[in-house]
Amino acid sequence: MDFGYDAAHLLGTLVLLTSFALLYQRRLFALLNVFTVQALALSAAAAWQGYAHDEPHLYITALLTLTLKAVAIPVALHRIIRRLNIHRTVEPALGIGLTMLAGVSLVTLSILLVLPVTENATALTREDLALSLSVVLLGLLMMIARRNAVSQVVGFMSIENGLILAAVGVAGMPLVVEMSIAFSVMVAFIIFGIFLFQIRERFDTLDMRRIERFRGESD
């Protein structure tokens, strides 16, 4: 039994499972806690891939993920929620059951899309890419299925986690790709932070349904 393969597969699967946990959460603080766990799993996956493939630059990726995604961003979002006094229960656009069913369907779709076109790749690479695409699609589903703007920010960053998982799972992926991904998520987070403050100041809510209703009344 290949312990390195099993460990990498386990960590990638944990990232995927936390994506389902994100879809299940109804409270913002619980949502941020699950996102922190996902970032920790992603950081561990990057560090393990660096060790298994003898690629020291992946340790930098792991450190960046740990510092930014597991610490800095969750802490900042906690402060934003408290400062803006945001309603902390997330109302889904779809029921939890339908959302989870859609998530399982997207994972199945990812497997059907990735595995046939990666026949010449190693088993670990094929599975990592399938897991990564699943995480990306589940993050997109979260952005669609949640009305709260904060949860949509978390969904966007979960998509970025899936991209990082794909980057660290492919042997020989250059560091510049991972650095550019980390930089892009920081820029996006700053933009989203400004966006949230502006919405809160203008509409006194972050519920997207209420904002759409207000826009309809204005028209």
Tab-separated table of C-alpha atoms in Angstrom:
chain	number	residue	atom	x	y	z
A	1	MET	CA	0.000	0.000	0.000
A	2	ASP	CA	1.367	3.408	-1.015
A	3	PHE	CA	1.097	5.615	2.074
A	4	GLY	CA	1.974	8.773	0.119
A	5	TYR	CA	-0.858	8.160	-2.347
A	6	ASP	CA	-3.339	7.379	0.431
A	7	ALA	CA	-2.402	10.484	2.443
A	8	ALA	CA	-2.704	12.780	-0.595
A	9	HIS	CA	-6.035	11.199	-1.537
A	10	LEU	CA	-7.332	11.552	2.032
A	11	LEU	CA	-6.424	15.250	2.249
A	12	GLY	CA	-7.972	16.002	-1.141
A	13	THR	CA	-11.131	14.169	-0.130
A	14	LEU	CA	-11.253	16.178	3.109
A	15	VAL	CA	-11.188	19.418	1.090
A	16	LEU	CA	-14.115	18.087	-0.956
A	17	LEU	CA	-16.091	17.027	2.122
A	18	THR	CA	-15.713	20.484	3.633
A	19	SER	CA	-17.220	21.895	0.433
A	20	PHE	CA	-20.343	19.859	1.163
A	21	ALA	CA	-20.216	21.053	4.773
A	22	LEU	CA	-20.156	24.654	3.506
A	23	LEU	CA	-23.315	23.998	1.523
A	24	TYR	CA	-25.001	22.587	4.618
A	25	GLN	CA	-24.307	25.490	6.992
A	26	ARG	CA	-27.031	27.986	7.864
A	27	ARG	CA	-25.104	30.257	10.248
A	28	LEU	CA	-22.317	32.577	9.155
A	29	PHE	CA	-19.887	31.836	11.986
A	30	ALA	CA	-20.278	28.083	11.444
A	31	LEU	CA	-19.719	28.724	7.731
A	32	LEU	CA	-16.455	30.550	8.458
A	33	ASN	CA	-15.329	27.789	10.817
A	34	VAL	CA	-15.869	25.163	8.124
A	35	PHE	CA	-14.010	27.329	5.608
A	36	THR	CA	-11.106	27.502	8.057
A	37	VAL	CA	-11.056	23.691	8.229
A	38	GLN	CA	-11.057	23.545	4.432
A	39	ALA	CA	-8.091	25.931	4.300
A	40	LEU	CA	-6.226	23.846	6.887
A	41	ALA	CA	-6.844	20.689	4.846
A	42	LEU	CA	-5.688	22.462	1.687
A	43	SER	CA	-2.547	23.700	3.439
A	44	ALA	CA	-1.781	20.177	4.654
A	45	ALA	CA	-2.379	18.814	1.134
A	46	ALA	CA	0.058	21.341	-0.354
A	47	ALA	CA	2.703	20.565	2.281
A	48	TRP	CA	2.316	16.833	1.781
A	49	GLN	CA	2.590	17.145	-1.999
A	50	GLY	CA	5.740	19.195	-1.507
A	51	TYR	CA	7.199	16.454	0.663
A	52	ALA	CA	6.059	13.557	-1.557
A	53	HIS	CA	7.284	15.098	-4.822
A	54	ASP	CA	10.313	16.859	-3.329
A	55	GLU	CA	9.081	20.284	-4.470
A	56	PRO	CA	10.048	22.814	-1.763
A	57	HIS	CA	8.063	25.646	-3.374
A	58	LEU	CA	4.862	23.868	-2.335
A	59	TYR	CA	5.806	24.592	1.278
A	60	ILE	CA	5.454	28.277	0.393
A	61	THR	CA	2.011	27.561	-1.017
A	62	ALA	CA	1.094	25.698	2.167
A	63	LEU	CA	2.323	28.581	4.322
A	64	LEU	CA	0.442	31.180	2.281
A	65	THR	CA	-2.741	29.126	2.450
A	66	LEU	CA	-2.373	28.642	6.187
A	67	THR	CA	-1.660	32.314	6.874
A	68	LEU	CA	-4.166	33.902	4.515
A	69	LYS	CA	-7.003	31.431	4.121
A	70	ALA	CA	-7.031	29.738	7.547
A	71	VAL	CA	-6.201	32.781	9.699
A	72	ALA	CA	-6.288	36.246	8.130
A	73	ILE	CA	-9.414	35.990	5.966
A	74	PRO	CA	-11.669	34.197	8.518
A	75	VAL	CA	-10.636	36.665	11.242
A	76	ALA	CA	-11.344	39.603	8.930
A	77	LEU	CA	-14.757	38.209	7.962
A	78	HIS	CA	-15.635	37.628	11.624
A	79	ARG	CA	-14.867	41.293	12.309
A	80	ILE	CA	-16.885	42.434	9.300
A	81	ILE	CA	-19.899	40.430	10.475
A	82	ARG	CA	-19.702	41.891	13.972
A	83	ARG	CA	-18.975	45.444	12.813
A	84	LEU	CA	-21.812	45.512	10.303
A	85	ASN	CA	-24.119	43.640	12.694
A	86	ILE	CA	-25.047	41.286	9.876
A	87	HIS	CA	-27.949	38.887	10.320
A	88	ARG	CA	-26.091	35.665	11.084
A	89	THR	CA	-28.558	33.119	9.734
A	90	VAL	CA	-28.130	32.377	6.029
A	91	GLU	CA	-31.338	31.862	4.067
A	92	PRO	CA	-30.662	29.530	1.133
A	93	ALA	CA	-32.188	30.088	-2.281
A	94	LEU	CA	-32.631	26.304	-2.509
A	95	GLY	CA	-33.509	23.855	0.236
A	96	ILE	CA	-30.649	22.010	1.898
A	97	GLY	CA	-31.795	18.689	0.451
A	98	LEU	CA	-31.942	19.996	-3.115
A	99	THR	CA	-28.606	21.770	-2.678
A	100	MET	CA	-26.872	18.611	-1.448
A	101	LEU	CA	-28.420	16.575	-4.276
A	102	ALA	CA	-27.169	19.131	-6.779
A	103	GLY	CA	-23.724	18.933	-5.147
A	104	VAL	CA	-23.581	15.141	-5.528
A	105	SER	CA	-24.611	15.525	-9.172
A	106	LEU	CA	-21.807	18.031	-9.769
A	107	VAL	CA	-19.228	15.683	-8.235
A	108	THR	CA	-20.453	12.901	-10.514
A	109	LEU	CA	-20.209	15.252	-13.481
A	110	SER	CA	-16.649	16.184	-12.508
A	111	ILE	CA	-15.597	12.538	-12.422
A	112	LEU	CA	-17.238	11.832	-15.779
A	113	LEU	CA	-15.518	14.853	-17.339
A	114	VAL	CA	-12.006	14.511	-15.887
A	115	LEU	CA	-11.210	10.803	-15.800
A	116	PRO	CA	-11.788	10.044	-19.516
A	117	VAL	CA	-9.562	12.920	-20.700
A	118	THR	CA	-6.682	12.143	-18.292
A	119	GLU	CA	-6.119	8.483	-19.152
A	120	ASN	CA	-2.378	8.991	-19.650
A	121	ALA	CA	-1.855	10.772	-16.318
A	122	THR	CA	-1.025	9.080	-13.030
A	123	ALA	CA	-3.870	7.854	-10.829
A	124	LEU	CA	-3.131	10.498	-8.194
A	125	THR	CA	-3.151	13.321	-10.736
A	126	ARG	CA	-6.428	12.130	-12.240
A	127	GLU	CA	-8.122	11.907	-8.869
A	128	ASP	CA	-6.715	15.259	-7.708
A	129	LEU	CA	-8.067	16.964	-10.813
A	130	ALA	CA	-11.483	15.336	-10.344
A	131	LEU	CA	-11.557	16.425	-6.698
A	132	SER	CA	-10.414	19.937	-7.639
A	133	LEU	CA	-13.084	20.388	-10.300
A	134	SER	CA	-15.670	19.131	-7.807
A	135	VAL	CA	-14.577	21.731	-5.238
A	136	VAL	CA	-14.734	24.485	-7.882
A	137	LEU	CA	-18.242	23.499	-8.991
A	138	LEU	CA	-19.480	23.191	-5.399
A	139	GLY	CA	-18.114	26.668	-4.669
A	140	LEU	CA	-19.999	27.975	-7.685
A	141	LEU	CA	-23.149	26.203	-6.464
A	142	MET	CA	-22.742	27.875	-3.093
A	143	MET	CA	-22.580	31.305	-4.709
A	144	ILE	CA	-25.799	30.522	-6.578
A	145	ALA	CA	-27.672	28.851	-3.722
A	146	ARG	CA	-26.975	31.431	-0.982
A	147	ARG	CA	-28.581	34.879	-0.803
A	148	ASN	CA	-26.220	36.379	1.781
A	149	ALA	CA	-23.300	38.325	0.292
A	150	VAL	CA	-20.821	37.049	2.916
A	151	SER	CA	-21.619	33.431	2.079
A	152	GLN	CA	-21.109	34.252	-1.590
A	153	VAL	CA	-17.655	35.626	-0.742
A	154	VAL	CA	-16.869	32.336	1.012
A	155	GLY	CA	-18.141	30.463	-2.045
A	156	PHE	CA	-15.808	32.456	-4.271
A	157	MET	CA	-12.835	31.665	-2.046
A	158	SER	CA	-13.820	27.988	-1.999
A	159	ILE	CA	-13.609	28.058	-5.803
A	160	GLU	CA	-10.092	29.440	-5.438
A	161	ASN	CA	-9.270	26.617	-3.009
A	162	GLY	CA	-10.230	24.141	-5.711
A	163	LEU	CA	-7.861	25.851	-8.149
A	164	ILE	CA	-5.015	25.661	-5.628
A	165	LEU	CA	-5.748	21.977	-5.024
A	166	ALA	CA	-5.435	21.384	-8.762
A	167	ALA	CA	-2.180	23.356	-8.903
A	168	VAL	CA	-0.492	21.454	-6.078
A	169	GLY	CA	-1.759	18.099	-7.336
A	170	VAL	CA	-0.022	18.355	-10.717
A	171	ALA	CA	3.678	17.579	-10.437
A	172	GLY	CA	5.920	20.313	-11.800
A	173	MET	CA	3.371	23.113	-11.557
A	174	PRO	CA	5.448	26.323	-11.431
A	175	LEU	CA	5.409	28.465	-8.299
A	176	VAL	CA	4.362	31.540	-10.273
A	177	VAL	CA	0.957	29.958	-10.922
A	178	GLU	CA	0.342	29.349	-7.230
A	179	MET	CA	1.609	32.824	-6.290
A	180	SER	CA	-0.641	34.467	-8.866
A	181	ILE	CA	-3.637	32.545	-7.494
A	182	ALA	CA	-2.828	33.635	-3.930
A	183	PHE	CA	-2.400	37.252	-5.056
A	184	SER	CA	-5.656	37.216	-7.006
A	185	VAL	CA	-7.646	35.962	-4.026
A	186	MET	CA	-6.204	38.718	-1.821
A	187	VAL	CA	-7.180	41.373	-4.358
A	188	ALA	CA	-10.634	39.834	-4.682
A	189	PHE	CA	-11.045	39.718	-0.903
A	190	ILE	CA	-10.183	43.412	-0.596
A	191	ILE	CA	-12.690	44.241	-3.326
A	192	PHE	CA	-15.356	42.101	-1.669
A	193	GLY	CA	-14.682	43.799	1.671
A	194	ILE	CA	-15.214	47.240	0.157
A	195	PHE	CA	-18.256	45.883	-1.666
A	196	LEU	CA	-19.818	44.582	1.568
A	197	PHE	CA	-19.338	47.879	3.393
A	198	GLN	CA	-20.867	49.797	0.495
A	199	ILE	CA	-23.891	47.486	0.332
A	200	ARG	CA	-24.425	47.683	4.079
A	201	GLU	CA	-24.199	51.481	4.042
A	202	ARG	CA	-26.553	51.838	1.082
A	203	PHE	CA	-29.220	49.203	1.798
A	204	ASP	CA	-28.751	48.411	5.513
A	205	THR	CA	-28.746	44.680	4.672
A	206	LEU	CA	-26.651	42.031	2.964
A	207	ASP	CA	-29.593	39.806	2.018
A	208	MET	CA	-29.523	39.690	-1.779
A	209	ARG	CA	-33.279	39.076	-2.021
A	210	ARG	CA	-34.064	42.256	-0.078
A	211	ILE	CA	-31.616	44.205	-2.221
A	212	GLU	CA	-33.303	42.937	-5.391
A	213	ARG	CA	-36.719	43.843	-3.935
A	214	PHE	CA	-35.456	47.349	-3.132
A	215	ARG	CA	-34.130	47.714	-6.667
A	216	GLY	CA	-37.515	46.695	-8.047
A	217	GLU	CA	-39.272	49.302	-5.919
A	218	SER	CA	-36.823	51.956	-7.106
A	219	ASP	CA	-37.586	51.122	-10.726
